[in-house]
Coordinates of C-alpha atoms in Angstrom, one line a residue:
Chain B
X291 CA 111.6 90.3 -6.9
X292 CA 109.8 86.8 -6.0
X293 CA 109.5 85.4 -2.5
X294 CA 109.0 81.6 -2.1
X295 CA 106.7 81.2 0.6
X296 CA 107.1 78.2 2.6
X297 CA 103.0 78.3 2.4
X298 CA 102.2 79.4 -1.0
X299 CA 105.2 79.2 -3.2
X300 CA 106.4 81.7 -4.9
X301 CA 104.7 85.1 -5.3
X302 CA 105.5 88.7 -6.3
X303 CA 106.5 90.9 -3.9
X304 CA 104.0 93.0 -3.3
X305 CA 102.1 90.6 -1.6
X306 CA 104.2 91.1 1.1
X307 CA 105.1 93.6 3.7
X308 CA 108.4 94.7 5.1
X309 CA 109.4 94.9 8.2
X310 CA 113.1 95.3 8.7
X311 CA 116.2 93.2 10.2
X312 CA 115.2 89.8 11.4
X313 CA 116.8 91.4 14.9
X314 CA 113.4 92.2 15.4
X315 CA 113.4 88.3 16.7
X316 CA 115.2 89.0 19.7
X317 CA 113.4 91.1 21.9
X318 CA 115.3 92.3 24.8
X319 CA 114.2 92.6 28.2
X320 CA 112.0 95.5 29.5
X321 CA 114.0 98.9 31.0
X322 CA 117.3 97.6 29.1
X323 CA 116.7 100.8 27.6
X324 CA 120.1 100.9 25.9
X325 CA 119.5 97.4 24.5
X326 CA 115.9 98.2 23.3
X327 CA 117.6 101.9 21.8
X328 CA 119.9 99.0 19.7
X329 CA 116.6 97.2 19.1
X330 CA 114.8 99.6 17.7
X331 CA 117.3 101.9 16.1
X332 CA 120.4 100.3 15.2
X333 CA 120.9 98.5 12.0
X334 CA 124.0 96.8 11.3
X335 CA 122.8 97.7 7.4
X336 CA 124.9 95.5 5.5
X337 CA 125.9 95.9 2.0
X338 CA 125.6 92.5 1.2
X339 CA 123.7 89.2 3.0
X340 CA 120.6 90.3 5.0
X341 CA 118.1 88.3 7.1
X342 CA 114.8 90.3 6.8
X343 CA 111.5 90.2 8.6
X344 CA 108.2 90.0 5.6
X345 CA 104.9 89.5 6.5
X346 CA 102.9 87.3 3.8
X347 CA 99.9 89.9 3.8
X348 CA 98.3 89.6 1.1
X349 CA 98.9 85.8 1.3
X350 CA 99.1 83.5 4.5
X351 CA 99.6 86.0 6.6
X352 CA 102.8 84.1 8.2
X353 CA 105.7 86.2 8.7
X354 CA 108.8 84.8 7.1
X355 CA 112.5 85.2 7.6
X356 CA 113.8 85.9 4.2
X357 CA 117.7 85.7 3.6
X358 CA 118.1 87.8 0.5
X359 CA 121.4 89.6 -0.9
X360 CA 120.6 93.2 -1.2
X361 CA 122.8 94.7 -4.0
X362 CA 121.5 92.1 -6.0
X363 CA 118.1 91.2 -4.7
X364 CA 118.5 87.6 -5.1
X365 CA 116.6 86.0 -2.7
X366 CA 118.7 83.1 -1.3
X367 CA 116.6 81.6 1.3
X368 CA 112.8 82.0 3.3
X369 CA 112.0 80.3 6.4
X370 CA 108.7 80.5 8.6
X371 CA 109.7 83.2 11.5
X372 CA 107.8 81.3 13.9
X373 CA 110.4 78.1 13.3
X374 CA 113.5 80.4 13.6
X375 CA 112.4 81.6 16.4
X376 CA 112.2 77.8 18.1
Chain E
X244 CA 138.3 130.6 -16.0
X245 CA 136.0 133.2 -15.8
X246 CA 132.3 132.3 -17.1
X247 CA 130.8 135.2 -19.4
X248 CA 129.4 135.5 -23.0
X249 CA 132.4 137.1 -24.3
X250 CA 134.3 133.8 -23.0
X251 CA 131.3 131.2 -24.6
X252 CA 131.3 133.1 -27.7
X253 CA 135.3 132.8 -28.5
X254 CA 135.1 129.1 -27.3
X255 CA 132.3 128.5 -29.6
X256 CA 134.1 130.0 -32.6
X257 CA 137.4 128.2 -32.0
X258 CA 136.0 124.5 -31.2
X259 CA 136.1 124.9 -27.5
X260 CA 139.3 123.9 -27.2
X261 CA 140.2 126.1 -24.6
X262 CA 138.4 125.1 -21.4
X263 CA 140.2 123.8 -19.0
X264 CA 139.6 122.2 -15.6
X265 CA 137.9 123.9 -12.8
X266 CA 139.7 122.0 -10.2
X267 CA 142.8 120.7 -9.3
X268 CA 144.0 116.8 -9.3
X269 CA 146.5 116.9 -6.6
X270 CA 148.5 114.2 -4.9
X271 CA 147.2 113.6 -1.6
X272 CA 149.2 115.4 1.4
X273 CA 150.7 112.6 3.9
X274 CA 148.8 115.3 6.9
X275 CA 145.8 117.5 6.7
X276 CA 144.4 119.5 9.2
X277 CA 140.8 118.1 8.1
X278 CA 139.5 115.1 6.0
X279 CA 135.6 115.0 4.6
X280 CA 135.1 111.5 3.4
X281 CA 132.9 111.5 1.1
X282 CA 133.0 114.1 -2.5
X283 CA 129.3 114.5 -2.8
X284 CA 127.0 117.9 -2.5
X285 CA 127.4 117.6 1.5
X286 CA 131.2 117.2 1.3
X287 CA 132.1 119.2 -1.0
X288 CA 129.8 121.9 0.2
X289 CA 131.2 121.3 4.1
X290 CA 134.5 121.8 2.4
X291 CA 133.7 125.4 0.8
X292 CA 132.1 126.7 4.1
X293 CA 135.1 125.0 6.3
X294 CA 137.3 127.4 4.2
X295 CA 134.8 130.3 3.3
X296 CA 133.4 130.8 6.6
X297 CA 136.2 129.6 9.1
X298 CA 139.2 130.1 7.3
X299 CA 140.5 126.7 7.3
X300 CA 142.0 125.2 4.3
X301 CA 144.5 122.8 4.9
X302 CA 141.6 120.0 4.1
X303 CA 141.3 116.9 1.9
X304 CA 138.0 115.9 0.6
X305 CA 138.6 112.0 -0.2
X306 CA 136.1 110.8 -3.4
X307 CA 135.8 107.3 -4.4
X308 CA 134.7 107.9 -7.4
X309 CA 134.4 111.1 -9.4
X310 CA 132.6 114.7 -8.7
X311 CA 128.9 114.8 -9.0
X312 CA 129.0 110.8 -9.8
X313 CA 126.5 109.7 -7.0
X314 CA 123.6 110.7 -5.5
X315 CA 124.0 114.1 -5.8
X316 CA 124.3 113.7 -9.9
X317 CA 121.2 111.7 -9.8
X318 CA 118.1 112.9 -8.3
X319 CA 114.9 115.2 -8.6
X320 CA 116.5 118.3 -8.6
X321 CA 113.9 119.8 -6.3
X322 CA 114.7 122.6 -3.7
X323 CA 112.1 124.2 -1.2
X324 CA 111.4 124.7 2.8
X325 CA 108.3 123.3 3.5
X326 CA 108.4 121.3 6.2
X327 CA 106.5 121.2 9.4
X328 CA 108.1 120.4 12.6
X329 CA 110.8 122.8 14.7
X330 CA 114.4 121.7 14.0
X331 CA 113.6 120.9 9.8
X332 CA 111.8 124.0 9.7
X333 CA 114.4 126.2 10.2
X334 CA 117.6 124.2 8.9
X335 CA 115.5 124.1 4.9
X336 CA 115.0 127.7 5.9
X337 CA 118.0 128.5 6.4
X338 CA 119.2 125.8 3.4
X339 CA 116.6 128.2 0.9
X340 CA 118.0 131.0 1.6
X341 CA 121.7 129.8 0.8
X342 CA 120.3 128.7 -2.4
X343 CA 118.8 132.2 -3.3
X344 CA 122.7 133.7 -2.7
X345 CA 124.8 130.6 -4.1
X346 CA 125.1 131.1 -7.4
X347 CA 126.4 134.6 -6.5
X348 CA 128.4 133.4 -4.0
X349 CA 130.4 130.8 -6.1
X350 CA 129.8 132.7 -9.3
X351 CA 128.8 129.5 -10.8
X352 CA 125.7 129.2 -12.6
X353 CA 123.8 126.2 -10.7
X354 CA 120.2 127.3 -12.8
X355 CA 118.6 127.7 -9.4
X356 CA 115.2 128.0 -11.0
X357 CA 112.5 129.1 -8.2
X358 CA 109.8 128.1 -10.4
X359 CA 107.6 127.2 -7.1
X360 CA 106.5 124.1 -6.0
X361 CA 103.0 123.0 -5.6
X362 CA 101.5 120.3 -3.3
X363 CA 97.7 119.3 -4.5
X364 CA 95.5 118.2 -2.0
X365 CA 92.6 115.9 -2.9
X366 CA 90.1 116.5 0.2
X367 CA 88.8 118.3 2.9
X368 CA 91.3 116.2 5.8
X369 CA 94.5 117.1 3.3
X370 CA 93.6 121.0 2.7
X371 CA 93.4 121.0 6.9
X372 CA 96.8 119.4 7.1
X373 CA 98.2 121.6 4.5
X374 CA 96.2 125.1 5.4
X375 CA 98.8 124.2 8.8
X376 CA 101.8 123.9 7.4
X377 CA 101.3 126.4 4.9
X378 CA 100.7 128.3 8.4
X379 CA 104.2 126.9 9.8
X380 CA 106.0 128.0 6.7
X381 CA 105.1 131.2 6.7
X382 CA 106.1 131.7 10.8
X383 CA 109.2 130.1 10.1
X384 CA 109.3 133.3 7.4
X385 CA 109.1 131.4 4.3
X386 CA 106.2 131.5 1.5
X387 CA 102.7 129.8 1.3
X388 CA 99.7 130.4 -0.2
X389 CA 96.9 128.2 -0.3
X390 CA 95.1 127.8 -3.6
X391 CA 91.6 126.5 -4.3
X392 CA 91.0 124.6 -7.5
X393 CA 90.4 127.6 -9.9
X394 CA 93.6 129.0 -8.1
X395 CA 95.5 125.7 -8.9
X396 CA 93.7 125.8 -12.7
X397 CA 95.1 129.1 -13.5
X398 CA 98.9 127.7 -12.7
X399 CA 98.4 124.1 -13.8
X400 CA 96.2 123.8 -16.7
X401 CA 97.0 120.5 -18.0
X402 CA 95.9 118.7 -14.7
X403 CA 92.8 116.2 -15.1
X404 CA 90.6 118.2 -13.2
X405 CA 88.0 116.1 -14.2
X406 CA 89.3 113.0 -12.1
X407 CA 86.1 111.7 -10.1
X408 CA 88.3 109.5 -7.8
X409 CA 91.2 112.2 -6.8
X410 CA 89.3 115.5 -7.7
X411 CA 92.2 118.4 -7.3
X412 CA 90.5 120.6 -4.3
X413 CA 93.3 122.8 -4.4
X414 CA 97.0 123.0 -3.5
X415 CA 99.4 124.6 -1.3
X416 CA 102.0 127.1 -3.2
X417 CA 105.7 127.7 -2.4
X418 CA 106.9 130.0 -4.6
X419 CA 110.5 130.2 -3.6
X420 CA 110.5 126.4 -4.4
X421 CA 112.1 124.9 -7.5
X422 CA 115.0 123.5 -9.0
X423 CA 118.3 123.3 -9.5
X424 CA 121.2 121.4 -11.9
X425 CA 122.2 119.0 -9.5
X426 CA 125.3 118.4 -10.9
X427 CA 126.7 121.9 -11.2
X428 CA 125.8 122.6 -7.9
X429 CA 128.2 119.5 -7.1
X430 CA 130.8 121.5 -9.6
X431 CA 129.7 125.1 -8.4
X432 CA 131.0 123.5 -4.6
X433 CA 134.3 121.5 -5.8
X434 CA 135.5 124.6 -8.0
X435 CA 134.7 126.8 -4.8
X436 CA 136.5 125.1 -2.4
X437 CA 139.2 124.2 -5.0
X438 CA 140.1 128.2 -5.5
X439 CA 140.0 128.5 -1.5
X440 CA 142.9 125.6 -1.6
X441 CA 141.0 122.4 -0.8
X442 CA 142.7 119.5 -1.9
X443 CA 140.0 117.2 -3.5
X444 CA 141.4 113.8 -4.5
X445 CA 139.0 111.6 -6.6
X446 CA 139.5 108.5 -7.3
X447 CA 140.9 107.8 -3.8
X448 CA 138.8 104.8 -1.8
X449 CA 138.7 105.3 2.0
X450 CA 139.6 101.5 3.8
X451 CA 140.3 102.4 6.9
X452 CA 139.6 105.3 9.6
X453 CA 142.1 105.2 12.7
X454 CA 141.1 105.8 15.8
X455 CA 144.0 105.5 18.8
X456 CA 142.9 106.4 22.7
X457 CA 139.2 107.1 21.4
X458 CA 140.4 110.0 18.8
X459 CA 140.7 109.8 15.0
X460 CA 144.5 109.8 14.0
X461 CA 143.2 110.1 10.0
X462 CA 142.5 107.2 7.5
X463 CA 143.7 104.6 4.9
X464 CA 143.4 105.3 1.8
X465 CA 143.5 103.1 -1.9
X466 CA 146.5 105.8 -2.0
X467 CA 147.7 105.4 0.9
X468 CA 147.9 106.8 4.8
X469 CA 146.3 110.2 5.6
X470 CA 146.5 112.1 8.6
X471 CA 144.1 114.3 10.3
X472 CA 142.8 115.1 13.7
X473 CA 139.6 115.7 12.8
X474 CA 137.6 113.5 10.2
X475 CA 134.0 114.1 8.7
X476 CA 132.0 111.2 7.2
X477 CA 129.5 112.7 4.7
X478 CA 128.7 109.6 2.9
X479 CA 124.8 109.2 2.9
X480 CA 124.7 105.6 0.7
X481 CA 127.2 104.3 2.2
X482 CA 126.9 105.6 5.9
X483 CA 127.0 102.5 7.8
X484 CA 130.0 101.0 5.9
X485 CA 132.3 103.9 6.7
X486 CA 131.3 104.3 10.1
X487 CA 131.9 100.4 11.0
X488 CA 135.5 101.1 10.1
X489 CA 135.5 103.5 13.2
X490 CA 133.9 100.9 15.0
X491 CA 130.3 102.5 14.8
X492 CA 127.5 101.5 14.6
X493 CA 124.3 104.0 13.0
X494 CA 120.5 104.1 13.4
X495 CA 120.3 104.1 9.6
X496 CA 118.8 101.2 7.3
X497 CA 119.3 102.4 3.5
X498 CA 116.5 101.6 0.9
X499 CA 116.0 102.3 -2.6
X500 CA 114.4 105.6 -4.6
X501 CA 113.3 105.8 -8.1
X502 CA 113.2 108.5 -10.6
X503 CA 112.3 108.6 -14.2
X504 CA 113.2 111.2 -16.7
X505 CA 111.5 111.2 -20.4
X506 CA 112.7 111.9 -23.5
X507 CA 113.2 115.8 -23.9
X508 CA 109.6 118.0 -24.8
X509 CA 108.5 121.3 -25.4
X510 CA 107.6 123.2 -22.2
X511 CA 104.6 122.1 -20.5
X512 CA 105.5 122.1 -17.1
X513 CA 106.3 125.4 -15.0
X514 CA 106.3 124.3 -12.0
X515 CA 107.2 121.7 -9.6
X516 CA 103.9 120.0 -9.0
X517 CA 103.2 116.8 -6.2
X518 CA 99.9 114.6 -6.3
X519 CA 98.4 114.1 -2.9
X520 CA 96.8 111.0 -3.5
X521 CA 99.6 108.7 -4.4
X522 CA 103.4 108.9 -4.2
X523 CA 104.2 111.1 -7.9
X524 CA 106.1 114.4 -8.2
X525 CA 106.8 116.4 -11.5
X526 CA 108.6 119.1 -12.8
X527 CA 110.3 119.7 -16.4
X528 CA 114.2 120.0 -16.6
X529 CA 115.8 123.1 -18.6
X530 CA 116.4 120.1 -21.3
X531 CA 113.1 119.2 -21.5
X532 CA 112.4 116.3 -19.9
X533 CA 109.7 115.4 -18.0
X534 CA 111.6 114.6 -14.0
X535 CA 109.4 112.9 -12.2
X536 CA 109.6 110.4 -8.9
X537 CA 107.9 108.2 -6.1
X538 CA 108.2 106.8 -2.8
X539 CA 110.5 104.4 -1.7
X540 CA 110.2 100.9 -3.2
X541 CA 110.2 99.9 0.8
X542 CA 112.6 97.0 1.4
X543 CA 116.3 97.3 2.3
X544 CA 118.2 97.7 -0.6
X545 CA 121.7 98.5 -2.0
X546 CA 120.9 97.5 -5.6
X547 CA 121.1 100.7 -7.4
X548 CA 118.0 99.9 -8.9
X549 CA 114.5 99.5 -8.4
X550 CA 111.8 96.6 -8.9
X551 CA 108.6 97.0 -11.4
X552 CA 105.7 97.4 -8.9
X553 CA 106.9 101.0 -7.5
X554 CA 107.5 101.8 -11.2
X555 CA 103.7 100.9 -12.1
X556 CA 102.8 103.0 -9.2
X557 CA 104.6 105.8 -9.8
X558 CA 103.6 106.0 -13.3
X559 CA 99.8 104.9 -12.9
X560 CA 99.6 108.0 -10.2
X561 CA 101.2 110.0 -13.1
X562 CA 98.6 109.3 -15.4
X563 CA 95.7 110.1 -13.2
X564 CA 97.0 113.6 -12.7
X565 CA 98.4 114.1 -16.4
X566 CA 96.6 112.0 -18.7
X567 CA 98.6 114.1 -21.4
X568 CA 102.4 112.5 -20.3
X569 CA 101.3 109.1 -21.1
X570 CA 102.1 110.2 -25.0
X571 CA 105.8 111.0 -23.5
X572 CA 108.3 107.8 -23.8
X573 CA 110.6 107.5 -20.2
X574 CA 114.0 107.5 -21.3
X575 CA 115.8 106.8 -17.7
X576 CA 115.2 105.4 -14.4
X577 CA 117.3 105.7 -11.8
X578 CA 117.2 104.1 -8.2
X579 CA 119.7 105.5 -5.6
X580 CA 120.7 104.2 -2.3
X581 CA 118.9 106.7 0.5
X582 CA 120.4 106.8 4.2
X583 CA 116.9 106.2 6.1
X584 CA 116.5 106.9 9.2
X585 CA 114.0 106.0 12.2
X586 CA 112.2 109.6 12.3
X587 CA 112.7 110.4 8.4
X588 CA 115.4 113.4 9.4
X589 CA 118.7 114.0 9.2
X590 CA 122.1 113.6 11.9
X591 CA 125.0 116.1 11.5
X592 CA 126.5 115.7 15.2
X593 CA 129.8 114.2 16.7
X594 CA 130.4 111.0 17.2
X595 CA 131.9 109.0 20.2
X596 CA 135.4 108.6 18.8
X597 CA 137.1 112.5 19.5
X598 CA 137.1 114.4 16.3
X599 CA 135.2 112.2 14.4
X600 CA 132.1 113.9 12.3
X601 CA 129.5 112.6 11.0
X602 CA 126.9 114.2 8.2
X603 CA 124.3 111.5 7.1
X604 CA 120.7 110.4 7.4
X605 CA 119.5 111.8 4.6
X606 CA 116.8 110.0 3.6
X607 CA 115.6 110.6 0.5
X608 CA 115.5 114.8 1.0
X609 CA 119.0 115.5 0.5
X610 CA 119.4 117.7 -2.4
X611 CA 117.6 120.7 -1.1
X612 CA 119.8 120.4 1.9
X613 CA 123.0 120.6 0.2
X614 CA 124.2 124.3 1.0
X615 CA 122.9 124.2 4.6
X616 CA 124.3 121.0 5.5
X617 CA 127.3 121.7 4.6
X618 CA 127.2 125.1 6.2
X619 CA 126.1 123.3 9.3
X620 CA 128.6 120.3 9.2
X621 CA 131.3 123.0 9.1
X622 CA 130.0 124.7 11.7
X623 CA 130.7 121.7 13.9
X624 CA 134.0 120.2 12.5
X625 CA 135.5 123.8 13.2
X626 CA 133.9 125.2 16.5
X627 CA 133.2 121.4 18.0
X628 CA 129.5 122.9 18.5
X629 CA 126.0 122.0 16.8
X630 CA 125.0 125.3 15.2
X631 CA 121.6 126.6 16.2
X632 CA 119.5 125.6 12.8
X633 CA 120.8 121.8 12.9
X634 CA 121.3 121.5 16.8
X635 CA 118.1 118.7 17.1
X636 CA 119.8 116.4 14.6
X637 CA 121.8 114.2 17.1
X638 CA 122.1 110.7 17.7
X639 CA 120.9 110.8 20.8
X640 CA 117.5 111.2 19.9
X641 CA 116.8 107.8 18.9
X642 CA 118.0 106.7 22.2
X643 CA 116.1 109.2 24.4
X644 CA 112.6 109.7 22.2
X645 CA 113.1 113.1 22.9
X646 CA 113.5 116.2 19.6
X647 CA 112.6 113.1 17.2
X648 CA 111.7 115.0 14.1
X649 CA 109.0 112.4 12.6
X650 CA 107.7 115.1 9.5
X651 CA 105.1 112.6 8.6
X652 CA 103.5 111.6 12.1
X653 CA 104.2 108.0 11.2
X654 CA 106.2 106.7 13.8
X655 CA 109.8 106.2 14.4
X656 CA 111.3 103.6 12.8
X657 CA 112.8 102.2 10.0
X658 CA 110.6 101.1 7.5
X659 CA 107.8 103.9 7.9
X660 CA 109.4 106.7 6.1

């Protein structure tokens, strides 16, 4: 698996680290503990399209939105995190 | 069909043309008292305790596939109860000991092999950690025994003891660990349940669960509507799929496992044998092969199939423990969809739709826990409680922070375990 950096181009995966679901983005407020519960814990876990968090470690050190298909692990899109989340 | 010599040797002699199946293929029932989705080792074995140990039999277990065709066909193989924390400690207990009695039980030979299992350590830090739960084993009643490096010689001779960078210091012993034939334990479990009149209807895709006034009413079918008041989802793969058609939604992420088999050898390998200084695990199948695994490869994943990088790693940590397997050619790999949770354990609890079950979270430890998961599961589907060796696997957990069963002291969440 390849990730096209926005950055650096397109490097190997394990350059990168994993995160999880790009939900991570969306922070809820503090004590909405059953929001922050859904936060944390609950994945909608699709068998299909995902939007994942990856941080470029070993690279840039950004942390990227990648939109990737994972029963196939084609990667079909990364973005900068920090322009999504504008 | 009885199993005996008598039996193998008249087969043999007249072209085994007399075996037959060991289950039935039955038409699915319009009404069941009980439906287990899912015809892996966790259904199947729900199934045989739901009957065996609480006399109901008027159940459907609903495969999409075919017997022993998923995760349960394809794995390590490996069996043992050494975990740490209260709540796993005594549910792999209590999962070994079925083991020890199953074969008996089902008069179906599983080759439970209790070869014995043993973790290496690699410094002083690791011996601590494992000298302590070597310590919790044994108070939960199970075996340990902590070997130094001559102790560890003596069992594993064909180690690189000579490794500068990961010198073996010793390693902790479970002798009651082992292995199993995963797939006839699959087959030991259908043919069980089968005799005790459980319908199991492969080939059969689950589309639908209904749910009227907040209680299951039974599911759709690729064959049709099935009824049941109470409904158990034991589909670790494919757990967040199912349980969106009940309108659920699960703390569970699933990720991707490798495992690597070689071509067939003579026997080297006695034991079931774990480096401590990167992710590798070894034993040697009754066929010969050398069975060995690694970690996750660490991103979400339903591919089926792994990338290169965790298969370097896996095999480089091979060779620094057994120079001697890098003559052996690997034959297989196989990567299989694990249910991971936050905390790295298990949920077998109830869900918020009435009769509704669910068995999943298995993360990539499943195997071992087929007979007491199933045992477990039943216990709930029939007495609507959480019996006493699984009660800490809830799904409220995650929500409260409190009981979470985080065996590796990492942290819970999703992409640590």
């Amino acid at each position: 698996m390849r990730i096209n950096c926005p950055i650096c181009g397109d490097r190997d995966w394990r350059e990168f680290y994993y995160l999880g679901a790009a939900d991570y983005l969306n922070r809820p407020a503090e004590g909405d503990l059953d929001a922050i519960h859904k936060y944390l814990h609950i994945r909608e876990n699709p068998a299909g399209v995902t939007k994942d968090l990856w941080h470029h470690e070993a690279g840039c050190s950004s942390w990227l939105v990648v939109e990737r298909n994972v029963t196939t692990h084609e990667i079909l899109g990364v973005e900068l995190a920090a322009e999504v989340k504008r | 069909m009885g199993y005996n010599a008598f039996q193998i040797l008249k087969e043999g002699l007249t072209g085994n043309k007399g075996w037959r199946p060991v289950w039935r293929d039955p038409e699915p029932k319009s009404e069941y008292d009980i439906i287990i989705i899912g015809g892996g080792g966790h259904g199947l074995s729900t199934a045989y305790y739901l009957a065996k140990n609480h006399g109901l039999t008027n159940i459907a277990v609903i495969e999409k596939g075919y017997i022993g065709g998923g995760n349960v066909g394809r794995n390590t193989t490996i069996v043992r109860a050494n975990y740490l924390l209260p709540g796993n400690s005594e549910f792999y207990s209590h999962s070994l000991k079925l083991w020890e009695s199953m074969e008996q039980d089902l008069n179906y030979n599983a080759m439970h092999s209790a070869r014995g299992l043993i973790n290496l350590f690699h410094s002083d830090g690791q011996r601590d950690a494992f000298s302590r739960r070597g310590n919790m084993m044994c108070n939960q009643g199970d075996d340990a025994i902590l070997l130094d490096r001559e102790g560890v010689r003596k069992h594993l001779p064909y180690l690189d003891f000579e490794n500068h960078r990961f010198p073996v210091y010793g390693g902790l012993y479970h002798p009651r660990g082992g292995t199993a034939r995963h797939d006839a334990v699959a087959w030991g479990y259908a043919r069980g349940a089968d005799q005790l009149g459980v319908d199991i209807i492969q080939q059969c895709e689950v589309t639908g669960i209904d749910v009227h006034d907040g209680k299951v009413q039974g599911v759709q079918t690729s064959r049709g509507t099935i009824r049941a008041k109470r409904v158990g989802i034991v589909v670790a793969g494919r757990s967040s799929q199912v349980a969106a058609m009940a309108g659920l939604e699960v703390p569970i992420e699933s990720h991707i496992l490798q495992a690597f088999v070689t071509e067939g050898l003579k026997p080297t390998v006695d034991h079931v044998v774990s480096f401590g200084m990167g992710h590798f695990y070894l034993s040697q199948s009754d066929k010969g092969g050398l069975v060995f695994g690694g970690d996750l490869d660490f991103y979400a994943s339903y591919a089926q199939r792994g990338n290169l990088p965790m298969m370097e790693h896996v095999m480089e940590a091979g060779m620094s423990l057994v120079p001697a397997i890098g003559k052996a050619k690997v034959l297989r790999s196989w990567g299989g969809i694990m249910d991971m949770t936050p905390d790295g354990s298990f949920i077998i609890d109830r869900t918020s739709v009435d009769g509704l079950y669910m068995d999943c979270g298995w993360c990539y430890g499943g195997f071992k826990a087929v007979p007491a998961s199933g045992w477990c599961m039943a216990h709930l589907m029939a007495e609507d409680k959480l019996h006493e060796v699984a009660a800490k696997h809830t799904f409220e957990r995650f929500r409260t922070g409190h009981g979470l069963m985080d065996e590796e002291g990492t942290g819970s969440q999703h992409n640590l375990h």
